[in-house]
Short mmCIF file of N, CA and C in Angstrom, two decimals:
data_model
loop_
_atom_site.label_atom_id
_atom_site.label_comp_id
_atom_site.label_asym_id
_atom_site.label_seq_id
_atom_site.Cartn_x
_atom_site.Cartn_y
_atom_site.Cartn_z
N UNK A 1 -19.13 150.84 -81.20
CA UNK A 1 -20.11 151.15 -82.23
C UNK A 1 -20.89 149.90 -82.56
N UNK A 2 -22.13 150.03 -82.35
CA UNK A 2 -23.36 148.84 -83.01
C UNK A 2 -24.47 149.03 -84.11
N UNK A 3 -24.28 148.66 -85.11
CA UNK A 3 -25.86 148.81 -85.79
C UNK A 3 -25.85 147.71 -86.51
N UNK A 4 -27.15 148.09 -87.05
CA UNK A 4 -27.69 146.62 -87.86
C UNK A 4 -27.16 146.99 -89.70
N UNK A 5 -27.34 145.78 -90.39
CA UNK A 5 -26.96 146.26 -91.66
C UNK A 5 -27.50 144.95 -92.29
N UNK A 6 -28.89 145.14 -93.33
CA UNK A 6 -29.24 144.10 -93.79
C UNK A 6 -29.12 143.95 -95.71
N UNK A 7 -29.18 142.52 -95.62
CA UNK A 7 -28.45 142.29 -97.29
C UNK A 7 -28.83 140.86 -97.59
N UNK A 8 -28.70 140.55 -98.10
CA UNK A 8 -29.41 139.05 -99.09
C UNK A 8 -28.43 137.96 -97.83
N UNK A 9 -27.54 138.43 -97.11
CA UNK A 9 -27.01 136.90 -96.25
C UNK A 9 -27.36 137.29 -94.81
N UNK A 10 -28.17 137.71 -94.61
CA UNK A 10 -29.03 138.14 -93.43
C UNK A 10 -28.76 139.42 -92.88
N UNK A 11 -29.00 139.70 -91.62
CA UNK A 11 -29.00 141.11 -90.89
C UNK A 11 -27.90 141.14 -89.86
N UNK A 12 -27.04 141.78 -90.16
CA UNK A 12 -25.45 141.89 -89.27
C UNK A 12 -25.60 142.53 -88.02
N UNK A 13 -24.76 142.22 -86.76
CA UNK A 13 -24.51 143.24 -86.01
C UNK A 13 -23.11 143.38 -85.91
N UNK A 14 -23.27 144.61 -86.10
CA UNK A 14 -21.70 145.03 -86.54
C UNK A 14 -20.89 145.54 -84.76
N UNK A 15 -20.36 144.69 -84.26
CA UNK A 15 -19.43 145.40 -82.91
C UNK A 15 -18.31 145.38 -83.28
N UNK A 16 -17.44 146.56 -83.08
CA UNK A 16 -16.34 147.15 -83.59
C UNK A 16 -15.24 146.88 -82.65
N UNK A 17 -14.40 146.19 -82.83
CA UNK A 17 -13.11 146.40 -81.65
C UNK A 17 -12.19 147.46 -82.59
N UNK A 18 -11.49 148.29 -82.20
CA UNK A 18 -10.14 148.77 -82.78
C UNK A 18 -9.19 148.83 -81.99
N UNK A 19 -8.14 148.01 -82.44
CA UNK A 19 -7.26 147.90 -81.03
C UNK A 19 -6.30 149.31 -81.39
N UNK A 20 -6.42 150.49 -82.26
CA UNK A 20 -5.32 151.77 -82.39
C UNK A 20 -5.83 152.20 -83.29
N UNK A 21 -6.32 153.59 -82.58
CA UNK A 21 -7.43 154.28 -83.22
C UNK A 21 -6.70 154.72 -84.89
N UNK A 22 -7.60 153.73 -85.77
CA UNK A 22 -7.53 154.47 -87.47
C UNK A 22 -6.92 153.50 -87.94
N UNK A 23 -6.05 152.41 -87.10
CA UNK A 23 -5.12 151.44 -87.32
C UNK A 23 -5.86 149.58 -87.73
N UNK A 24 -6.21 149.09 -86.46
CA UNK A 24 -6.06 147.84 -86.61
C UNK A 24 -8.10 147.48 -86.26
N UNK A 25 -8.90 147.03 -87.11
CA UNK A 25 -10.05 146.78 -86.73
C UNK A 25 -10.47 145.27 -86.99
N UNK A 26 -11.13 144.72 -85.73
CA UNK A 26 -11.47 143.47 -85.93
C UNK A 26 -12.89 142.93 -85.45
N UNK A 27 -14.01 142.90 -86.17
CA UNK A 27 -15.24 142.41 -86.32
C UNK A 27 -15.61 140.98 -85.83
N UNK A 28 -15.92 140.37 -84.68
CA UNK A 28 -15.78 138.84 -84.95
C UNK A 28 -17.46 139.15 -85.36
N UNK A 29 -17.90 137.10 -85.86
CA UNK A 29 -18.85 137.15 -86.41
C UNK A 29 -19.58 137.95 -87.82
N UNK A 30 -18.55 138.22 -88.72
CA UNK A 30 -18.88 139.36 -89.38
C UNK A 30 -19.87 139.13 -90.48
N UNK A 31 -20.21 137.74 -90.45
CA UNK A 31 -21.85 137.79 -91.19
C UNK A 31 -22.38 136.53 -90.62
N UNK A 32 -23.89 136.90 -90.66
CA UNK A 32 -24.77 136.56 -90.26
C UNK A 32 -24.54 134.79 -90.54
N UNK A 33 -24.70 134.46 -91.71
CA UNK A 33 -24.66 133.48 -92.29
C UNK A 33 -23.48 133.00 -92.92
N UNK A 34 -22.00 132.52 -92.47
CA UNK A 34 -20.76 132.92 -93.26
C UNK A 34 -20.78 131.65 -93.53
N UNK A 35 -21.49 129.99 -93.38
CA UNK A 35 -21.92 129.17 -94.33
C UNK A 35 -22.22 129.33 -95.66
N UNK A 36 -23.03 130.41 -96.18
CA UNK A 36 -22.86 130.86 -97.66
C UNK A 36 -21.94 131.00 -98.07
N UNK A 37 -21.54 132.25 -97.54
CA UNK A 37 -20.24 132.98 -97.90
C UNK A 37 -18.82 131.70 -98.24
N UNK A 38 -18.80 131.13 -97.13
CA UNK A 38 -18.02 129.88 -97.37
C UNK A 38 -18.26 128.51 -98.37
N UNK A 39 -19.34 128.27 -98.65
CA UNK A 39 -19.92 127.77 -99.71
C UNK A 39 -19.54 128.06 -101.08
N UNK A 40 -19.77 129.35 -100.87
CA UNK A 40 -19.62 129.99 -102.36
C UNK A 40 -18.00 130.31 -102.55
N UNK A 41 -17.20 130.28 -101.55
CA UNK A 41 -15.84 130.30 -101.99
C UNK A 41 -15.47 129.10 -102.54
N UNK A 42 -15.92 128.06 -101.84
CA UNK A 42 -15.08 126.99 -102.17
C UNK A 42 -15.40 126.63 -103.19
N UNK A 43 -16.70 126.70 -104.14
CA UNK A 43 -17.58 125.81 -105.61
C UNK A 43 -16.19 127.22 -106.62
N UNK A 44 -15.38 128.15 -106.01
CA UNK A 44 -14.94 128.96 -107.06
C UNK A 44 -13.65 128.26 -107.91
N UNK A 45 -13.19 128.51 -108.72
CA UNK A 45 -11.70 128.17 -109.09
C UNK A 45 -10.77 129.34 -109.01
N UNK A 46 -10.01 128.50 -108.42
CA UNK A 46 -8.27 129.60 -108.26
C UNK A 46 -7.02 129.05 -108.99
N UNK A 47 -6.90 130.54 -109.33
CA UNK A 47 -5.61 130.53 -110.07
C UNK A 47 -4.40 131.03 -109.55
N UNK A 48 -3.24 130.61 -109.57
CA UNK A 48 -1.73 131.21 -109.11
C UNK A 48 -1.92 132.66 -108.68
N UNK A 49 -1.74 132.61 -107.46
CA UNK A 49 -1.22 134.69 -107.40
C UNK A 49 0.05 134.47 -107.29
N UNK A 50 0.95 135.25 -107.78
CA UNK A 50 2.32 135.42 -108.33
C UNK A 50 2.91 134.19 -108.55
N UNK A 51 2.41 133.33 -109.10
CA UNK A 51 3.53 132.32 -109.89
C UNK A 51 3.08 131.54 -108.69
N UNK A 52 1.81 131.33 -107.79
CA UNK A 52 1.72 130.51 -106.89
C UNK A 52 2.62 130.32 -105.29
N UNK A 53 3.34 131.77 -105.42
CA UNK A 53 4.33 131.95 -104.47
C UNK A 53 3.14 132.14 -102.83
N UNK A 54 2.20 133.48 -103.31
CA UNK A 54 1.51 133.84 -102.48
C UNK A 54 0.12 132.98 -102.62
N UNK A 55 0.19 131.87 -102.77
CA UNK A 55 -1.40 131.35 -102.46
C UNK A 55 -2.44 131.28 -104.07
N UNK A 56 -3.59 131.41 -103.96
CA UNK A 56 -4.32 131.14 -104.89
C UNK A 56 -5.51 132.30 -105.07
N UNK A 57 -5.97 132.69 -106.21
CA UNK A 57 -6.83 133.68 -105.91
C UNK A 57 -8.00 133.26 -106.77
N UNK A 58 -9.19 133.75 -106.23
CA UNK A 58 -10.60 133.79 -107.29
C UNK A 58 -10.42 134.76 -108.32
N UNK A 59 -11.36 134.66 -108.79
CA UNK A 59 -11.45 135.72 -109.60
C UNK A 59 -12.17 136.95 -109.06
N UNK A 60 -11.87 138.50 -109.36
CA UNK A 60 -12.22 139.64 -108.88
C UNK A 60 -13.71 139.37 -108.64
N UNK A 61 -14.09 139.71 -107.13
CA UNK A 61 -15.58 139.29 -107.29
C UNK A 61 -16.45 140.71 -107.63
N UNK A 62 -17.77 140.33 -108.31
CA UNK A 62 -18.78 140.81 -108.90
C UNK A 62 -20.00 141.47 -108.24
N UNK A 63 -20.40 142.66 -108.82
CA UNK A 63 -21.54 142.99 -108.46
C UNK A 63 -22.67 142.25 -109.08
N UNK A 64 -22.25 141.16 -110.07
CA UNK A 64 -23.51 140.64 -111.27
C UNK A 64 -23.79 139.68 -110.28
N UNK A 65 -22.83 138.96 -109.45
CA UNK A 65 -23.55 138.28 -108.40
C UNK A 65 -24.14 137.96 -107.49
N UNK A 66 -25.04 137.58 -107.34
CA UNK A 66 -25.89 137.92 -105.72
C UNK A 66 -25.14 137.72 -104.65
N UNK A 67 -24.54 136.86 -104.22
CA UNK A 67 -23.54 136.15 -103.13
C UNK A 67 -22.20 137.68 -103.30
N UNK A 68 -21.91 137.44 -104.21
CA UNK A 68 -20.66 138.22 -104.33
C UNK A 68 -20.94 139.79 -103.68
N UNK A 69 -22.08 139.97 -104.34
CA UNK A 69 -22.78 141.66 -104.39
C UNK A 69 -23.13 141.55 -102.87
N UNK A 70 -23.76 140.74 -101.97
CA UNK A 70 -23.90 141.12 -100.54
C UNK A 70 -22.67 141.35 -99.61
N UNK A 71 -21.67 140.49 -100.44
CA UNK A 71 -20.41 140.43 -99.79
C UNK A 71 -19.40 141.46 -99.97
N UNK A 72 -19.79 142.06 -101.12
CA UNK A 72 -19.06 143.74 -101.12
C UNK A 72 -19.72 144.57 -100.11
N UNK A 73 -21.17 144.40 -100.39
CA UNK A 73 -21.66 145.39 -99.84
C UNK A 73 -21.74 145.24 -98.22
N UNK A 74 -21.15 144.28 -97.50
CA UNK A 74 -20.98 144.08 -96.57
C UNK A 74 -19.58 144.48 -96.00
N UNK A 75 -18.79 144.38 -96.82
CA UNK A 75 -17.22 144.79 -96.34
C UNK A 75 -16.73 146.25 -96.26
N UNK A 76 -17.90 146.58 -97.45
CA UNK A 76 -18.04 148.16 -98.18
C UNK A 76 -18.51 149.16 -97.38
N UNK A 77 -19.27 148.31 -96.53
CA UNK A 77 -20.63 149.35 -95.25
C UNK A 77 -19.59 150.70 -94.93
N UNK A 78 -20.21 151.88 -95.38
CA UNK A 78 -19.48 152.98 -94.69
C UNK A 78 -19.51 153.15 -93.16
N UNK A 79 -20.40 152.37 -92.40
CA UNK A 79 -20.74 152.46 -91.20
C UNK A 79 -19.19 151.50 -90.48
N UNK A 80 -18.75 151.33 -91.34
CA UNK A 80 -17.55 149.91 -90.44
C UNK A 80 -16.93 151.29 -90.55
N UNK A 81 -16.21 152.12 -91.41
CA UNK A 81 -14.75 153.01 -91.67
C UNK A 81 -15.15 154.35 -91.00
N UNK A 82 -16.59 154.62 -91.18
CA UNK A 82 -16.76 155.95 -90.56
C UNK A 82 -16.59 157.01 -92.00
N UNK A 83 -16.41 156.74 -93.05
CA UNK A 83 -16.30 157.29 -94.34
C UNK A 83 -16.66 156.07 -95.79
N UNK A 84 -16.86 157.24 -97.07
CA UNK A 84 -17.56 156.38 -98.17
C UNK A 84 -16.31 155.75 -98.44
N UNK A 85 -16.77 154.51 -99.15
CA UNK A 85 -15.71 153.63 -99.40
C UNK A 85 -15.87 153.81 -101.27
N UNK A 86 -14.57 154.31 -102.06
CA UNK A 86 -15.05 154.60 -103.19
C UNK A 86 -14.99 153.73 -104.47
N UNK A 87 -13.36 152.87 -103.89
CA UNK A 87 -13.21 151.90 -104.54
C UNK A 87 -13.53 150.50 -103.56
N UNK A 88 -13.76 148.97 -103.89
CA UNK A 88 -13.54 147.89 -103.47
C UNK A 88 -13.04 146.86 -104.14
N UNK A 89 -11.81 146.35 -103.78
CA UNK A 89 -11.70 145.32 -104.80
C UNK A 89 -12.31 144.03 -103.85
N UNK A 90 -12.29 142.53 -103.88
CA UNK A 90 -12.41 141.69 -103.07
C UNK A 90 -12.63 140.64 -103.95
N UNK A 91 -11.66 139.36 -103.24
CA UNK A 91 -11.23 137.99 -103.77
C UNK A 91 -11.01 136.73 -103.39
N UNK A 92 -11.73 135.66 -103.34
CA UNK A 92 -11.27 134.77 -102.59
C UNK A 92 -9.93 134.28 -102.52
N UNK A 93 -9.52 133.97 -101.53
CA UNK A 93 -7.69 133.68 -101.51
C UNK A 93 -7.60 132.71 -100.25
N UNK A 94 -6.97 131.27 -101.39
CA UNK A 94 -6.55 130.41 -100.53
C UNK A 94 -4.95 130.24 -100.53
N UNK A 95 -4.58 129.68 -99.13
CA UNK A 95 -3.34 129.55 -98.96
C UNK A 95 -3.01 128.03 -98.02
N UNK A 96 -2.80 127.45 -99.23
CA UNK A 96 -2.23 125.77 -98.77
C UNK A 96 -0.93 126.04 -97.96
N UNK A 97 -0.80 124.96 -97.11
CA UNK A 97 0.80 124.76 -96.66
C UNK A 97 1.63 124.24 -97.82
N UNK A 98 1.60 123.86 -98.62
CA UNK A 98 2.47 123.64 -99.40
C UNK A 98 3.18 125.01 -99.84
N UNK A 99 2.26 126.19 -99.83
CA UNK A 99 3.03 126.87 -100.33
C UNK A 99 4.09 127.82 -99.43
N UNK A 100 4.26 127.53 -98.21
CA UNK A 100 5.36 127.82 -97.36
C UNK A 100 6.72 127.32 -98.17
N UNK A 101 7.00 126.42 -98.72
CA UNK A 101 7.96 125.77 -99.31
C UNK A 101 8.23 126.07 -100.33
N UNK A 102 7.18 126.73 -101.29
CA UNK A 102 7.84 127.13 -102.39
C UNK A 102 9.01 128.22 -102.58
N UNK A 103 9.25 129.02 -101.15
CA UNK A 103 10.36 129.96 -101.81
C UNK A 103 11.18 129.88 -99.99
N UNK A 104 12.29 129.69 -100.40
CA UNK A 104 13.36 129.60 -99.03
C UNK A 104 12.84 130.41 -97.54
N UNK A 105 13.03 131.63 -98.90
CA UNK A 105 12.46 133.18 -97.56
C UNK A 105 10.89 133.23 -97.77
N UNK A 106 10.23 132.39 -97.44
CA UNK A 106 8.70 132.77 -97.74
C UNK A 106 8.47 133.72 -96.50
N UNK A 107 8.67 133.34 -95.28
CA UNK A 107 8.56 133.74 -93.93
C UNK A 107 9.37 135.67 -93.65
N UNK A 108 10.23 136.01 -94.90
CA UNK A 108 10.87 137.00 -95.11
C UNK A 108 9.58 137.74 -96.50
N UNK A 109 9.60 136.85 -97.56
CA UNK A 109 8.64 137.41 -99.01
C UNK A 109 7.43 137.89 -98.53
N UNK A 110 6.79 136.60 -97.46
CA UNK A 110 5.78 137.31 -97.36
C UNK A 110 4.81 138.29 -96.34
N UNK A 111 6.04 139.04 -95.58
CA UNK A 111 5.87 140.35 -95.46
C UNK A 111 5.50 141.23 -96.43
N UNK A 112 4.32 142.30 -96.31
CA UNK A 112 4.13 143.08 -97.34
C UNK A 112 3.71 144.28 -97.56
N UNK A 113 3.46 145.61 -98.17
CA UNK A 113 2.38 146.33 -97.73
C UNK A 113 1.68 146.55 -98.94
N UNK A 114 0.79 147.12 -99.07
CA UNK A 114 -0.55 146.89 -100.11
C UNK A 114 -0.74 148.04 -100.48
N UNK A 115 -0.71 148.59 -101.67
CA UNK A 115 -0.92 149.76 -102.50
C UNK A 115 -2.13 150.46 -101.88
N UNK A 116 -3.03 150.46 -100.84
CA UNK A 116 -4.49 150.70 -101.01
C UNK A 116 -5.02 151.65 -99.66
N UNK A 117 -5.63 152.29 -99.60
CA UNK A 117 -5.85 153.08 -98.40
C UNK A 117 -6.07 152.30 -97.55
N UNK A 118 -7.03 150.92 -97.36
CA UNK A 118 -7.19 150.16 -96.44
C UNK A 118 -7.00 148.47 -97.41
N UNK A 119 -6.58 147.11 -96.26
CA UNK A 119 -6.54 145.83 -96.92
C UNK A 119 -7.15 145.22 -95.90
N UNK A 120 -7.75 143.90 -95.79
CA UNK A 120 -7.82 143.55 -94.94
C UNK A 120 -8.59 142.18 -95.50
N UNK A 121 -8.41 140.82 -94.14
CA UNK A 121 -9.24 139.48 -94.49
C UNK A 121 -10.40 139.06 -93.77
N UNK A 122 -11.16 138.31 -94.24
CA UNK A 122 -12.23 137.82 -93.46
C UNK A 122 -11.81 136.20 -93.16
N UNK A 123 -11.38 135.51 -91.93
CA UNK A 123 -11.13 134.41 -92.06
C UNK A 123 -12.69 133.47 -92.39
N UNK A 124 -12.23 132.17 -93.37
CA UNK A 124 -13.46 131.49 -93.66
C UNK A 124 -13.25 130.36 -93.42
N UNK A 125 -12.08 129.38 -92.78
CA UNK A 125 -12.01 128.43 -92.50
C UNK A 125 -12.69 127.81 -90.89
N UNK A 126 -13.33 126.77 -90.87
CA UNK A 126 -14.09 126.42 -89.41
C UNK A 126 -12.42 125.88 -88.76
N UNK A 127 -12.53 126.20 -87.96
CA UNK A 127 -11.67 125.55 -86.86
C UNK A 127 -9.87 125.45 -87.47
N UNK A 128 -9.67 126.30 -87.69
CA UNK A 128 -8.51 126.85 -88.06
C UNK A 128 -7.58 126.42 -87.03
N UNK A 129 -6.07 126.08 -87.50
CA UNK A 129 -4.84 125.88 -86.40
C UNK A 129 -4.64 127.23 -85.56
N UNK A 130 -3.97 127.16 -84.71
CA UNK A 130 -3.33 128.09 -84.11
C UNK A 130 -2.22 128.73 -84.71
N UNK A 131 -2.07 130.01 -84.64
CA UNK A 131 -0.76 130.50 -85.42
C UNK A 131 -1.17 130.25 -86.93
N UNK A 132 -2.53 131.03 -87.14
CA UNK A 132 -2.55 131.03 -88.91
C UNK A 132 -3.39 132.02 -89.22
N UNK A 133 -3.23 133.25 -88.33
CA UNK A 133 -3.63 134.71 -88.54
C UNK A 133 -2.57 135.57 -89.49
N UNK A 134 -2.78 136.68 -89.31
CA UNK A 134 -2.29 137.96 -90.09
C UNK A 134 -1.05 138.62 -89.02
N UNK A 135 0.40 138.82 -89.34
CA UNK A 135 0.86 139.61 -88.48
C UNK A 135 1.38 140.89 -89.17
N UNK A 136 1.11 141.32 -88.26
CA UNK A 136 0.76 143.05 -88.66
C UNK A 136 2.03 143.97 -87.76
N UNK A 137 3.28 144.15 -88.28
CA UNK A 137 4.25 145.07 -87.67
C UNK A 137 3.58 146.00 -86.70
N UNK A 138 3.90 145.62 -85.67
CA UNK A 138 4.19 147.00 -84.37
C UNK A 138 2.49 146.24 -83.65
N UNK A 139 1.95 145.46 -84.44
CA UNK A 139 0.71 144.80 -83.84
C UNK A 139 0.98 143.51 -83.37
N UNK A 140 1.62 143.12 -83.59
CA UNK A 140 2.02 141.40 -82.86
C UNK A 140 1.15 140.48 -83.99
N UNK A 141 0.63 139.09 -84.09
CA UNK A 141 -0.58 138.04 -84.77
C UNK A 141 -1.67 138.51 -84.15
N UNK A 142 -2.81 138.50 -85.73
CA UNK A 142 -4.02 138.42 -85.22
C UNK A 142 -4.79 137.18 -85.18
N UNK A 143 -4.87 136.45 -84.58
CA UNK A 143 -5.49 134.88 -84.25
C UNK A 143 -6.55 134.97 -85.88
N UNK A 144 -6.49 134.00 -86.03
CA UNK A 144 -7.48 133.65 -87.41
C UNK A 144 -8.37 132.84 -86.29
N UNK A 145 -9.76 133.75 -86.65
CA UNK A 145 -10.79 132.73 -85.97
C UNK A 145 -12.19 132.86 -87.19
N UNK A 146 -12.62 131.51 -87.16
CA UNK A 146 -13.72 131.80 -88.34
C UNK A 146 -14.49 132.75 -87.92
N UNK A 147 -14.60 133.18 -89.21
CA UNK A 147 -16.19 134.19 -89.71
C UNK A 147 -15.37 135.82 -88.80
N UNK A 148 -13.83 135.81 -88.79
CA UNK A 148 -13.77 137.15 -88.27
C UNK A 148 -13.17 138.16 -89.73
N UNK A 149 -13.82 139.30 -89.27
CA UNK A 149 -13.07 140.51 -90.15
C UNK A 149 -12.18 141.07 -89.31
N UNK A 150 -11.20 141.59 -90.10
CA UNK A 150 -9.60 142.47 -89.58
C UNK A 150 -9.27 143.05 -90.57
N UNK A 151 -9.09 144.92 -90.58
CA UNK A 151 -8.70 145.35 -91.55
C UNK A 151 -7.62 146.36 -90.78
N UNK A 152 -6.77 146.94 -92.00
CA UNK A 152 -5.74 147.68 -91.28
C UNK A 152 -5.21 148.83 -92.83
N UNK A 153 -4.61 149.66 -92.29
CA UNK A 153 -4.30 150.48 -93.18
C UNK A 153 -3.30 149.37 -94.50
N UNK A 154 -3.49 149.51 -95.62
CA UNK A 154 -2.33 149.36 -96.83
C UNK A 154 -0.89 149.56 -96.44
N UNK A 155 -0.76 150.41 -95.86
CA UNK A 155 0.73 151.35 -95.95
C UNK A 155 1.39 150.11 -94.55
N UNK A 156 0.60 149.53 -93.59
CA UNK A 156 0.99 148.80 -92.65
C UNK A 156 1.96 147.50 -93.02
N UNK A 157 3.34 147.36 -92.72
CA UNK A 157 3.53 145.58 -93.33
C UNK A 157 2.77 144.91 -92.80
N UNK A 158 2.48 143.46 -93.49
CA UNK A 158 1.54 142.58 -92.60
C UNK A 158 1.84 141.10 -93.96
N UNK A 159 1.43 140.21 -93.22
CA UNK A 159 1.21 139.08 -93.51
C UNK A 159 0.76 137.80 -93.11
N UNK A 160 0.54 136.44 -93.52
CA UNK A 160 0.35 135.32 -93.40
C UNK A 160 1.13 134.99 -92.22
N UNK A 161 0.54 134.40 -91.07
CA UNK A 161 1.75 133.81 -89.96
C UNK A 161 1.80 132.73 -90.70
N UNK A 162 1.22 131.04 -90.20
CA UNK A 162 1.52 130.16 -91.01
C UNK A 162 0.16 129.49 -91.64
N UNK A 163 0.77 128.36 -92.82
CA UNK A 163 -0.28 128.51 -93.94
C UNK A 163 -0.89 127.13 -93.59
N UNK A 164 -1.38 126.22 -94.03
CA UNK A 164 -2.49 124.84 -93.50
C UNK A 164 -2.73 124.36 -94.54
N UNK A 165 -3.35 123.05 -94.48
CA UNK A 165 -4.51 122.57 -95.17
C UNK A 165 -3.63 122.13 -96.52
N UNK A 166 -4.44 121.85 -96.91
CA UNK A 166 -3.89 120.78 -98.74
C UNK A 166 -4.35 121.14 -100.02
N UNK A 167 -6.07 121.81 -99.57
CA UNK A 167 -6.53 122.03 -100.96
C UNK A 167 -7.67 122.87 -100.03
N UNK A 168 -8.73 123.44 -101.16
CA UNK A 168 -9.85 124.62 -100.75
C UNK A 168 -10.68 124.21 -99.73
N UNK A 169 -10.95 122.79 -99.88
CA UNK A 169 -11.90 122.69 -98.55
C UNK A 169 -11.24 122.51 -97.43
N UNK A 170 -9.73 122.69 -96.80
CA UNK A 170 -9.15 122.40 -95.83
C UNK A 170 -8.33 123.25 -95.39
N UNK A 171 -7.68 124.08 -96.38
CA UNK A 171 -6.79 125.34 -96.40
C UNK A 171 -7.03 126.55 -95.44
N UNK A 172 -6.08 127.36 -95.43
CA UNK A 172 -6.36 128.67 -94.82
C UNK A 172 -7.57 129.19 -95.87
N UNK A 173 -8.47 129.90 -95.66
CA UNK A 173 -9.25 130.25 -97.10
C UNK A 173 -9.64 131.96 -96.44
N UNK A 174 -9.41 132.96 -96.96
CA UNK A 174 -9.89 134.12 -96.62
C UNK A 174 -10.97 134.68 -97.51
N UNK A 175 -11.47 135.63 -97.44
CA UNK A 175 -12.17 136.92 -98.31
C UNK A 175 -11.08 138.27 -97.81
N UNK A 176 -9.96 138.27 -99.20
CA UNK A 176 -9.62 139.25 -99.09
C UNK A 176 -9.77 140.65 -99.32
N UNK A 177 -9.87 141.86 -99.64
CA UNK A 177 -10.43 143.17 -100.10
C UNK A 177 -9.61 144.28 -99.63
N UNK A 178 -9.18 145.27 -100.42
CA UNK A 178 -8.20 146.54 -100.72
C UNK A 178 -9.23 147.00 -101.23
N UNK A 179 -9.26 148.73 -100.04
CA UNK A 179 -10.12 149.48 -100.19
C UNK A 179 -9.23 151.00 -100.03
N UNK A 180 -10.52 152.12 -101.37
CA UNK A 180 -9.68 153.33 -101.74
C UNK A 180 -11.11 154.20 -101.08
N UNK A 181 -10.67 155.56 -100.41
CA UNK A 181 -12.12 155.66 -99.82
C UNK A 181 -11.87 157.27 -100.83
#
């Protein structure tokens, strides 16, 4: 599947891999311009998600914002799911290596599955380590490569392989989003 889809961070072409049909979808290149997009994560502040166990989160992003508002409406495209998307949440979320250490079983905790019809990340870091994708039960790791989208059903376990970096400009850094259609 190809089309165009235009919005305040330029004009997308959307090519669809799904590696299991309804299951696992991965977009590389998934915006035009993901220098903004990455820009605007990092000027954000984050606060603890669960007591700082799982990483760091923005705050719920906004339709009042321009940056924010192209970036829903980019993740949101009914043309990616093939159906309306009714709810979106979406958040910036960083994940330092430090926080591998904060809990014994992190590598056990943070397995997970997600309340939401669909979850999924946009990696935003340039030149990311190896082994610091998403692994997704019965799917094997999905390589974290910048500027890619990967979404997968809620109900799927999945998680963080391993985590990087020290602080926001160096870290794993995603655009995360849980979607209700």
């Amino acid at each position: 599947m190809k089309s165009m889809v235009t919005g305040k961070i330029g004009i997308f072409t959307i090519g669809k891999m799904v590696l299991s049909k309804n299951q696992i979808t991965i977009i590389d290149n998934f915006f035009d311009d993901v220098k903004i997009v990455r820009d605007h994560a990092v000027s954000l502040d984050y606060t603890p998600f669960r007591k700082g166990t799982c990483g760091y989160r923005s705050h719920r992003y906004s339709m009042d914002n321009d940056i924010e508002r192209s970036i829903i409406e980019k993740v949101c495209d009914s043309k990616i799911y093939d159906k309306e998307v009714k709810e979106c949440k979406l958040y910036s979320h960083i994940s330092p290596e430090h926080v591998m250490s904060m809990r014994e079983d992190f590598h056990t905790f943070k397995m997970h599955k997600d309340n939401y019809h669909r979850a999924g990340v946009i990696y935003i870091t340039p030149e990311p380590p190896p082994n610091s994708g998403t692994c997704i039960n019965g799917h094997g790791c999905i390589e974290n490569n910048f500027n890619r989208y990967l979404s997968y059903p809620g109900s799927i376990v999945h998680g963080p392989n391993i985590l990087f970096g020290q602080n926001k400009e160096d870290c794993r850094m995603t655009i995360t989003f849980f979607l209700y259609f």
